[in-house]
Tab-separated table of C-alpha atoms in Angstrom:
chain	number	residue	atom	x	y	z
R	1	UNK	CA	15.381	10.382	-5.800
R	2	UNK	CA	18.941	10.201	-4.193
R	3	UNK	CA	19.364	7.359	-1.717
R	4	UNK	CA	19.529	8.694	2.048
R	5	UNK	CA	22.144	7.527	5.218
R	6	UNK	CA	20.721	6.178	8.400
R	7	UNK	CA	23.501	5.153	10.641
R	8	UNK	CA	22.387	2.720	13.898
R	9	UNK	CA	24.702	3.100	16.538
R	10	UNK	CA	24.585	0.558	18.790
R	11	UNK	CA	26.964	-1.850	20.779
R	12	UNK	CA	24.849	-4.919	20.464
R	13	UNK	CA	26.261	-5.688	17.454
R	14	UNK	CA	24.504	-8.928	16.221
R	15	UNK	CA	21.051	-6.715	16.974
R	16	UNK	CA	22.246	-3.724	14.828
R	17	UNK	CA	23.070	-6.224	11.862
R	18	UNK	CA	19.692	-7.906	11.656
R	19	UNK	CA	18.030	-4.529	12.054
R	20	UNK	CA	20.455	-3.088	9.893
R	21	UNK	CA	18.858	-5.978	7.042
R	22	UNK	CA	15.546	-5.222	7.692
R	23	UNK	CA	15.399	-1.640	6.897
R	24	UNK	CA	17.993	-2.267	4.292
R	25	UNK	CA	15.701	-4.970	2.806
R	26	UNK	CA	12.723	-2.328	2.738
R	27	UNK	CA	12.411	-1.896	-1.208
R	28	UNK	CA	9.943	1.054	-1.137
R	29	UNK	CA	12.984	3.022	0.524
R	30	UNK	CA	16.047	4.734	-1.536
R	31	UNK	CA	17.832	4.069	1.666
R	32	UNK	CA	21.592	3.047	2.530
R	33	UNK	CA	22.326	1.591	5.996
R	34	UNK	CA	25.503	1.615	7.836
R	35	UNK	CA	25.955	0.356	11.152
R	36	UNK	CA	28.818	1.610	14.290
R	37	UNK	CA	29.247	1.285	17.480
R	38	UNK	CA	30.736	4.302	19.454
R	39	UNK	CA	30.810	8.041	18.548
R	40	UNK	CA	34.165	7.157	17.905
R	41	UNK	CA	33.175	4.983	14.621
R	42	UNK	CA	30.192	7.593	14.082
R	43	UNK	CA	32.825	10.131	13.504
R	44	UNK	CA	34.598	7.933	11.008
R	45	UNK	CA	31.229	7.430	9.099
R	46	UNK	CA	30.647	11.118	9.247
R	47	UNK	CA	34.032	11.874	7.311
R	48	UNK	CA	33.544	9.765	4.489
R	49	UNK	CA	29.701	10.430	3.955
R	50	UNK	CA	26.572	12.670	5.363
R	51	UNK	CA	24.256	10.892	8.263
R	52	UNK	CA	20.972	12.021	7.220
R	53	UNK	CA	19.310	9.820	10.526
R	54	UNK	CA	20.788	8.988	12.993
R	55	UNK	CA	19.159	5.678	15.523
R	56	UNK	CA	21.110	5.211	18.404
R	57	UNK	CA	21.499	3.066	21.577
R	58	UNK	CA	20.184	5.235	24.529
R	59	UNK	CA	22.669	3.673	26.363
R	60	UNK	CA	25.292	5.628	24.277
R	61	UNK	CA	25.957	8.936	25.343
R	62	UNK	CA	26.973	11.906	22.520
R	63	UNK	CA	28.475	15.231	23.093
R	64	UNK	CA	26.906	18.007	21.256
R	65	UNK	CA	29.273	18.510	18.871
R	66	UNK	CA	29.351	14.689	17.649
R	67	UNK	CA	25.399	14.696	16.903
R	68	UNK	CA	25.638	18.193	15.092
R	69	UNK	CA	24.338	18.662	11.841
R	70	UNK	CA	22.687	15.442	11.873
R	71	UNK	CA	19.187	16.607	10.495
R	72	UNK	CA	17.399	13.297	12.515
R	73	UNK	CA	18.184	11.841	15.835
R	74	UNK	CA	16.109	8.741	17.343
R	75	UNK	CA	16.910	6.777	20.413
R	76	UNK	CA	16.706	2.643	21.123
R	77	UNK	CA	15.483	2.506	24.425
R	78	UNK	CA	15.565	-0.711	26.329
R	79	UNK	CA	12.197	0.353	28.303
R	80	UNK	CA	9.085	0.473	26.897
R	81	UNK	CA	7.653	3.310	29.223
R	82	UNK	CA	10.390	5.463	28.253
R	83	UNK	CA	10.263	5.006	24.529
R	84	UNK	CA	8.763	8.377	23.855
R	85	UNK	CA	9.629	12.055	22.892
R	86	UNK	CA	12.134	13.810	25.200
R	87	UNK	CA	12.404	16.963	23.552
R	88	UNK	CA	13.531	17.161	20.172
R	89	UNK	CA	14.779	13.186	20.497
R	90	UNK	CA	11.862	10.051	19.805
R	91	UNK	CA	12.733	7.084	21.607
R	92	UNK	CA	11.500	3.871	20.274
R	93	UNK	CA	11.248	0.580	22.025
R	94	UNK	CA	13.937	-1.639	20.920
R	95	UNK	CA	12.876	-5.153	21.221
R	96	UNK	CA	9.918	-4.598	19.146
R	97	UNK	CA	9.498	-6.430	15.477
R	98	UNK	CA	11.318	-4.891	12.800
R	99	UNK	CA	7.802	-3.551	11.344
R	100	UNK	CA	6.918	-1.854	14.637
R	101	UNK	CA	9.977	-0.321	14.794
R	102	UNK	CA	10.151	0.672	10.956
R	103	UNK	CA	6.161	2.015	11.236
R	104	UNK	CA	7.501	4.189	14.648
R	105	UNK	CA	10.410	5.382	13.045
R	106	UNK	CA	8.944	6.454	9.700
R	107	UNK	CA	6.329	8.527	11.851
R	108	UNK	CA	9.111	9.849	13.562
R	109	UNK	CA	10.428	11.300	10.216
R	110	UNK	CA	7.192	12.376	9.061
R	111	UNK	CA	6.121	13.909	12.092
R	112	UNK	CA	9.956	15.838	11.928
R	113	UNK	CA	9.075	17.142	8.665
R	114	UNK	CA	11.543	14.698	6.628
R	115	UNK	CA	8.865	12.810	4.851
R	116	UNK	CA	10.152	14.203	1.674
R	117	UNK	CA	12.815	11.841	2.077
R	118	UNK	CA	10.859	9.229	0.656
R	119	UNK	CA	9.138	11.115	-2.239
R	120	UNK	CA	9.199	9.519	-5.212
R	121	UNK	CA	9.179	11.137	-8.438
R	122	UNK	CA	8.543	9.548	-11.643
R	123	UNK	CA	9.375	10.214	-14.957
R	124	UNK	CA	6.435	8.443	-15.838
R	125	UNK	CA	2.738	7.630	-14.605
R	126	UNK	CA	1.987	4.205	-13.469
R	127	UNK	CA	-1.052	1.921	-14.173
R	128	UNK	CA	-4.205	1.977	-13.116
R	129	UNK	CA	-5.690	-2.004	-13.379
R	130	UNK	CA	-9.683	-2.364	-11.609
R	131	UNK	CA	-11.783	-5.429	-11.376
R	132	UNK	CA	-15.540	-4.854	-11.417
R	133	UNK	CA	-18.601	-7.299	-11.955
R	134	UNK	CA	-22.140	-6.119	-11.459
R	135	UNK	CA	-22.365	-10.215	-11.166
R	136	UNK	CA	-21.772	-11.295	-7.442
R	137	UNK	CA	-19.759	-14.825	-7.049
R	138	UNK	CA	-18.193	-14.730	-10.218
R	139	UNK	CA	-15.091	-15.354	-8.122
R	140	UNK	CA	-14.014	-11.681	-8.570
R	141	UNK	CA	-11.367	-11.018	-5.814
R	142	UNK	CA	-10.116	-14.194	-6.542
R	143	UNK	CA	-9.314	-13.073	-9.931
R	144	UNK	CA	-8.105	-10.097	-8.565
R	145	UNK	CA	-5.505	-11.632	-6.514
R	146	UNK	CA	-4.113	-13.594	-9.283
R	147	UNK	CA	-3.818	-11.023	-12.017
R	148	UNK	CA	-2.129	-9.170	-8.639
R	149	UNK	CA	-0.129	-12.059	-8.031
R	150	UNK	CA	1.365	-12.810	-11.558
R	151	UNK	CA	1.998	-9.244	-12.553
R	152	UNK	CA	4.180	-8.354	-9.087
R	153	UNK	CA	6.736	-10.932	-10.733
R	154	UNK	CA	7.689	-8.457	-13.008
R	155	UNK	CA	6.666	-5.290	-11.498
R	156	UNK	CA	5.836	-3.416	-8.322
R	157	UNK	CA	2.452	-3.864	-7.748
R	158	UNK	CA	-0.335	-3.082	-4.754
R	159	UNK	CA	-3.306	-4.511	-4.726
R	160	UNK	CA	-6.165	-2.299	-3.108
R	161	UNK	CA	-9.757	-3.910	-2.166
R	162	UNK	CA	-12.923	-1.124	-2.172
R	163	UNK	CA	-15.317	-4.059	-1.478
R	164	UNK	CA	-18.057	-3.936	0.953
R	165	UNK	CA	-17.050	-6.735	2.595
R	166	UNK	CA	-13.593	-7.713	1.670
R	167	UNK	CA	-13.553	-11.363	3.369
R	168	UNK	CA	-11.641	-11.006	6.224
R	169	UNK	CA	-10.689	-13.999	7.969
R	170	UNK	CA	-10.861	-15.478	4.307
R	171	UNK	CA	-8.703	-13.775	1.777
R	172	UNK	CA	-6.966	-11.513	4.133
R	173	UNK	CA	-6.701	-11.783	8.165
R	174	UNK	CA	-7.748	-9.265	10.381
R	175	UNK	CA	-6.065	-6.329	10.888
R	176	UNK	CA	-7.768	-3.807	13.587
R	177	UNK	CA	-5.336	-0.726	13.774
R	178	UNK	CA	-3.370	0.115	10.547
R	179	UNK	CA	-4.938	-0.894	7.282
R	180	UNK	CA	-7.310	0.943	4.642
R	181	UNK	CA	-8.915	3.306	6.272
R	182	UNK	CA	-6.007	4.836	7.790
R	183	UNK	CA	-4.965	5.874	4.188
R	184	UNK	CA	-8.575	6.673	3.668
R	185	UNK	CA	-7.936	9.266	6.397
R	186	UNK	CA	-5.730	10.779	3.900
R	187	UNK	CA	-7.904	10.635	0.666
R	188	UNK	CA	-10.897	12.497	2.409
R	189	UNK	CA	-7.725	15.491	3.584
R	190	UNK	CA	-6.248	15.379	0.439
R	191	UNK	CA	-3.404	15.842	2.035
R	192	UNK	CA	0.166	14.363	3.628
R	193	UNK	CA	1.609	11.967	1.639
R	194	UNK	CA	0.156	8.802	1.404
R	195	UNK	CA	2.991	7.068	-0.507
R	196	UNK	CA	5.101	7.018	2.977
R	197	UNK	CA	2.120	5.853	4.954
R	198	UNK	CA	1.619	3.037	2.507
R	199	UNK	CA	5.067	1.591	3.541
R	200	UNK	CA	3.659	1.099	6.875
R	201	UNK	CA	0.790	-0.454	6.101
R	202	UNK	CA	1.842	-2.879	3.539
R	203	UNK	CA	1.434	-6.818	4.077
R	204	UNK	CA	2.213	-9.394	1.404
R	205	UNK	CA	0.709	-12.427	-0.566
R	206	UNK	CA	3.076	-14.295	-3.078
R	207	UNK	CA	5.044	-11.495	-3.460
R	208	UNK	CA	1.868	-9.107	-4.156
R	209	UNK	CA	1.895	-6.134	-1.627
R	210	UNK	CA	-1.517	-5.670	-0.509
R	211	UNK	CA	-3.258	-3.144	1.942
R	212	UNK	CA	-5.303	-4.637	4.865
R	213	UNK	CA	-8.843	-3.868	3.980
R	214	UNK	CA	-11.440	-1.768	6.175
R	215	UNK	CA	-13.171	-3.516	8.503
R	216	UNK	CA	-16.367	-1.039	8.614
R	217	UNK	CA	-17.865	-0.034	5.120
R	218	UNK	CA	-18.343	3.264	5.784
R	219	UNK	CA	-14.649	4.045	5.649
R	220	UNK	CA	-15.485	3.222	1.652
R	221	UNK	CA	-18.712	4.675	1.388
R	222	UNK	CA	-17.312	8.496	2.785
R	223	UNK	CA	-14.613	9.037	-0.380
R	224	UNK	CA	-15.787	10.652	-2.971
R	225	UNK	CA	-15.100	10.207	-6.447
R	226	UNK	CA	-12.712	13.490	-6.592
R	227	UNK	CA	-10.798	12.204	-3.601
R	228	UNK	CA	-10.234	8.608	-4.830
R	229	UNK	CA	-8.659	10.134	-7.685
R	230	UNK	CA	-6.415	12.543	-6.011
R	231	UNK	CA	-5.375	9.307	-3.663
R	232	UNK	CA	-4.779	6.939	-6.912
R	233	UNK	CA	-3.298	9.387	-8.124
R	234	UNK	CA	-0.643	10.617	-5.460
R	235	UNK	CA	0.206	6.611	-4.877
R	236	UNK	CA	0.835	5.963	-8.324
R	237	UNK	CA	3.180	9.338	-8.917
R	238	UNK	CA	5.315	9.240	-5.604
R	239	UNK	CA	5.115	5.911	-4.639
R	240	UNK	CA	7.278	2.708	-5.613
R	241	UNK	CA	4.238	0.881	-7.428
R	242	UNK	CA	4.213	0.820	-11.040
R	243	UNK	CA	0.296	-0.838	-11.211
R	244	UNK	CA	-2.337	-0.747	-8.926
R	245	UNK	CA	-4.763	-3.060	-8.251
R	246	UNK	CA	-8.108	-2.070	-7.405
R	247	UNK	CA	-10.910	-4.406	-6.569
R	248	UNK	CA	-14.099	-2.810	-6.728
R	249	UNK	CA	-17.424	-2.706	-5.320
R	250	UNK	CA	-20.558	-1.247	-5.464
R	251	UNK	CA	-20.256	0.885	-2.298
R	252	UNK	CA	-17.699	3.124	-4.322
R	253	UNK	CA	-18.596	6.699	-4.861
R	254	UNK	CA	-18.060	7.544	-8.620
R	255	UNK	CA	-17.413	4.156	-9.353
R	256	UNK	CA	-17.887	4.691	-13.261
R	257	UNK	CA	-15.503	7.214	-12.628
R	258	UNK	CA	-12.968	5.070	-11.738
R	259	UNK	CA	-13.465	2.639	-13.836
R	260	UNK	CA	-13.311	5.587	-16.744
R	261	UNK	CA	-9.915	6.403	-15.190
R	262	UNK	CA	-8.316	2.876	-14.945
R	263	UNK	CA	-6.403	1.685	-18.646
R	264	UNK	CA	-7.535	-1.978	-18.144
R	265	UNK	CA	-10.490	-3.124	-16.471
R	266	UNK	CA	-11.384	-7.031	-16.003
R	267	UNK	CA	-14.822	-7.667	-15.486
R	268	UNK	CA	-15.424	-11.500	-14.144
R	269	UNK	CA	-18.892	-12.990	-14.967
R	270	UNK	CA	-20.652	-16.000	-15.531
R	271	UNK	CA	-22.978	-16.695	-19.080
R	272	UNK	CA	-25.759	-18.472	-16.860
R	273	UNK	CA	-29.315	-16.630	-17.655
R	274	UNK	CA	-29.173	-14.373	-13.964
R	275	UNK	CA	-25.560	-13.466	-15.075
R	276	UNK	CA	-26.481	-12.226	-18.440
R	277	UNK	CA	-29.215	-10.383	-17.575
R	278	UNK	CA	-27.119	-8.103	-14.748
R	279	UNK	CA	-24.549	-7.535	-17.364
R	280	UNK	CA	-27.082	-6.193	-19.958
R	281	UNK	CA	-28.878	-3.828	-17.210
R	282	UNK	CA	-25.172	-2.774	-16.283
R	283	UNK	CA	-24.523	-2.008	-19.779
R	284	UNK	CA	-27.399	-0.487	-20.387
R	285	UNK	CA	-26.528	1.978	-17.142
R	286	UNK	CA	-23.077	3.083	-18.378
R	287	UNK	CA	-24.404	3.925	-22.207
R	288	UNK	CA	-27.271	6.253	-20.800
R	289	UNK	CA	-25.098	7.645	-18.118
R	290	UNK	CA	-22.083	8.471	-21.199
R	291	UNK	CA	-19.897	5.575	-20.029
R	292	UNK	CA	-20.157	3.403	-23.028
R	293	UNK	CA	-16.456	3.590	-23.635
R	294	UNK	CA	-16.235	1.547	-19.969
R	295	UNK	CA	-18.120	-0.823	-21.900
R	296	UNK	CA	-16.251	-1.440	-25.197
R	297	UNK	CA	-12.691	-1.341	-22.990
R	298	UNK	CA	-13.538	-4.253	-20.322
R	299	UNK	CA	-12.086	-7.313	-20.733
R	300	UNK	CA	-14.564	-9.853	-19.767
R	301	UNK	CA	-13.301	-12.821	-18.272
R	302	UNK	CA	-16.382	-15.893	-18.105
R	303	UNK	CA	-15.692	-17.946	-14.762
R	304	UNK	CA	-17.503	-21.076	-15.217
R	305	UNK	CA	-18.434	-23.609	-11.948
R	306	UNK	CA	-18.259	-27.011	-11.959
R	307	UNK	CA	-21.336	-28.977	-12.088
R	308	UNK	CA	-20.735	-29.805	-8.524
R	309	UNK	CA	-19.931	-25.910	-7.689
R	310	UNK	CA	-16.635	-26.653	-6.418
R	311	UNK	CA	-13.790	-24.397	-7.882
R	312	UNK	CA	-13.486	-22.369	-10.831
R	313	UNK	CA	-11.410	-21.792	-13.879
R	314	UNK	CA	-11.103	-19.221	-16.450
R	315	UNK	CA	-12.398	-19.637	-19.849
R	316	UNK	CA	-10.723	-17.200	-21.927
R	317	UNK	CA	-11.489	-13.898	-22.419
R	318	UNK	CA	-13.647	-11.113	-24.531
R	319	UNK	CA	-13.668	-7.111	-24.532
R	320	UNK	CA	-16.759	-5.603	-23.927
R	321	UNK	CA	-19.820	-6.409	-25.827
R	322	UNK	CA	-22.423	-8.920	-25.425
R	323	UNK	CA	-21.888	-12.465	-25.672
């Protein structure tokens, strides 16, 4: 994917510069900034390279000529109520955070048809890493998070929770309007392209990218198995992410499915007598259903409590099999 010029043109100079770093900073975008402040030094920028978007000070006022050929023009406005569409132009608000104004604007390009801008092709097909224990409080998402955690030192790596209830207000904070089920939206259309919508609705943990979870269960409990794996899929081939993280529950249609589809799969548990019994009936599910190769492939990692039931640790690890 070739790299792509957005120009902001704005007199406020020290503004343009920081929100020149943001979007610069954004590493899911092949994306070269440059910054000007008249049509003047627009013009100059225009000689030496293509503007492929152009986001200017509405205060600024272009001729026709000096804004043609420029395949994307957006607007700063200084006024909320007029930071809308006039015509072929989207004005967005300017003193706005830099992830409001990066979420507007990459709508703006979508909505325009230039989403393809961001389409990343790979040579090759990224990982596919999910976390599954029939055993509840075996410190699964936890475990999750880590693996997440340590591997996004190295790589680029989102980390996806399909839990019923994800712990919100524990692991993650709330977040109402854009998280999971937005993309969801997009699984169940199997359609649009999910890998720019991601970049809107990405937060961070320790350097782990991470989408907000759903709030309602039923935004899990709708996808079915064929659309999960047309979403996975799509994210993993035009997206930046090189392994994705998927922390699984029950509610997930197909979920032997997906665990068939992933290359590793951890499964957290505990060797009390409850434990062991869930993993043998859960074992004993995927061999009749013709999932025994889940089985054999899962990496079972034994999370063992303290006497007084405060924390956890790791003990190792053992693929498949019983204990």
């Amino acid at each position: 994917m070739s790299s792509k010029n957005l120009v902001i043109c704005d007199r406020e100079t020290e503004y343009a510069s920081r929100l020149a770093d943001y979007l610069g900073g954004k590493k899911e975008l092949a994306l070269q900034v440059k910054l000007c402040g008249s049509p003047e030094q627009l013009e100059a920028i225009r000689r030496e390279t293509p503007v492929d978007i152009l986001l200017a000070d509405d205060g600024i006022t272009f001729s026709e000529g000096e804004l043609a050929g420029i395949p994307k023009v957006m607007r700063l406005s200084a006024s909320a109520v007029s930071a809308e569409t006039e015509g072929s132009v989207r004005k967005i608000f300017r003193y706005q955070s830099g992830n409001d104004i990066y979420t507007h604007l990459i709508e703006a390009l979508a909505e325009g048809g230039m989403g393809e801008l961001w389409n990343i092709r790979k040579k090759e097909r990224g990982k596919l890493i999910g976390v599954y224990s029939p055993v509840h409080r075996a410190g699964q998402t936890a475990f999750a998070l880590e693996k997440g955690i340590e591997l996004a030192k190295t790589l680029n790596v989102l980390y996806i929770n399909l839990e019923t209830y994800a712990g919100i207000g524990g692991y993650f904070p709330e977040e109402e309007k854009r998280n999971l089920s937005m993309l969801l939206y997009y699984a169940k259309q199997e359609t649009g392209n999910p890998g720019l919508l991601i970049t809107t609705l990405v937060k961070q943990m320790k350097g782990l990218d991470y989408i907000p979870p759903v709030i309602f269960p039923e935004d899990i409990r709708t996808v079915t198995a064929s659309e999960w794996m047309w979403l996975f899929g799509e994210i993993l081939s035009h997206s930046i992410y090189d392994v994705l993280v998927l922390d699984l529950g029950d509610c997930v249609q197909g979920l032997f499915d997906v665990l068939k589809a992933c290359d590793t799969v951890y499964m957290p548990a505990a060797d009390d007598r409850l434990a062991v019994s869930k993993l043998y009936q859960y074992e004993e599910a995927l061999c009749r259903q013709g999932y025994g190769e889940v089985w054999e492939r899962m990496i079972r990692c034994d999370i063992r409590r303290t006497a007084k039931g405060k924390g956890s640790r790791t003990d190792g690890s053992v693929k498949g099999g019983r204990r």
